[in-house]
Amino acid sequence: MSIIVVIYFVQLFGPWFTGAQFPTLCTTSEVLQSRECCPVPEGYSEPCGGSGRGRCDFIPPSNESDYQPHFSWLTDEERAEWPSVFFDQGCVCEYPFYGFDCSQCVFGLYGDECTEKRTLVRTNVETDEAARHKFLLYAQWMKGNVSEYSVMPINFSDMFDTDGLISSKFLQVSRYDFFIWSHHYACKEYIVDGNEFPYFGFAHQSAAFSPWHRTFLMLYERDVQRLTGDEDFTVPYWKWIGMEGCPICTAEMFGYGDEYGYLTDSVWTKDFEVVCCFCGNSDTCDPTDKRGGLYREYNPDVSLPTTTQLSMLMNMRDYDTAPYNGLSNCSFRNILGGTGDADTGYHNVVRGDPFMHGAVHFSLGGIMISVPCSPNDPIFWPLHSYTDMLFEMWYRFNNATIDFYPESGAAYGHNRYAYQVPLFPVRMNNESFINSVELGYTFDDIDDRGRTSDWDSFYDESTIAECYDYI
């Protein structure tokens, strides 16, 4: 079975490779100091494959400073100038080729010449036993295999030698821990003049929440496919709206915490060690610091999302609204993420109780409450697969286009053409704000209009958010 690899950023001349952090081939001192990451693919003699395949070229600078002059004080934040603090050049692949060396196919195309188009299908993790077992088995494999990428185990300011040159202090980690590290790195708080600036990060609390996590899921699926050779693998979704308790928190599925919260009853994840949960809110985590095991403490007092709230969510007219953060009212993104009130549409920062996706995190407790390191728990993935499904339902039902996404005014890294941190070389948010079919996947229970098989049982066109009464 051939290995699948995907693409996410296609421009006139083809795609920039999109992975998180850097290929290990590009983390030697020599390559880092050259500021050029353009490997020669196997079977070729030129960087990026040469004519007909790809070329080594300059990475376009982000235009974030054009939209965010008020964030000019982010002088201590390497993420604010991603990825130019590390590399100036990378591979630009000719369509339909892809990869950090242009040796693979763009997302959704397969075969030696990348001419076979396919659309993969995500299924329900509760009802599709085969998909669930495959997901959990592959998570074990991911935990036990080394990633082809290396990560930064210390803060950026500590990555330089005595001569002021960036040095090779990157570390290889397991494929699974690589994704934990990437999520943590994107979530850690801003550093402003040496001080922590809470609430934002580059993946939550602003416009990029949906496209960033969509990309993150696709990257995970692609890495599993590459490891296993299973071209049909997708992350199954957990339909958490309207649920009572946690029906997938059983020994046979995702485990249930013992008296101390540890998932010792799960044959799938009982041996998982936890990483990136032990550093400061603004520190880059060291993924070699591994402790204990997975723990989860279900909290029955958290109000879980309802089907009435789902109906209101589908009727939200705006993907996001100013000021494009936790204070946004009448914002689909803010409600889905959890800091918007799913009953009224107003922001929920003052009240503090999370809604939708955030409520599920809080109800699970344990590691899932610590958002930056929450991917340690495999339940994170089906939770977010359904979050992505809700985004897709809304997108199709509302006939959304890229014009729904803010071009400017959002938090740093969240505007339409901002680079998604820490993806390398680059990928912009707008590239994931499209119909999922264009990205090569769909869901088993959504039609072309975004409706599900149970749509008529919950949807009411009159369920309009209260916040719209004052606009």
Coordinates of C-alpha atoms in Angstrom, one line a residue, residues 107 168 269 288 314 351 410:
F107 CA -3.6 16.3 -0.1
S168 CA 21.4 22.5 17.0
T269 CA -3.4 3.9 26.9
T288 CA 11.8 14.4 27.2
M314 CA -26.1 26.6 13.1
R351 CA -19.4 34.3 33.8
A410 CA -7.8 39.4 15.1

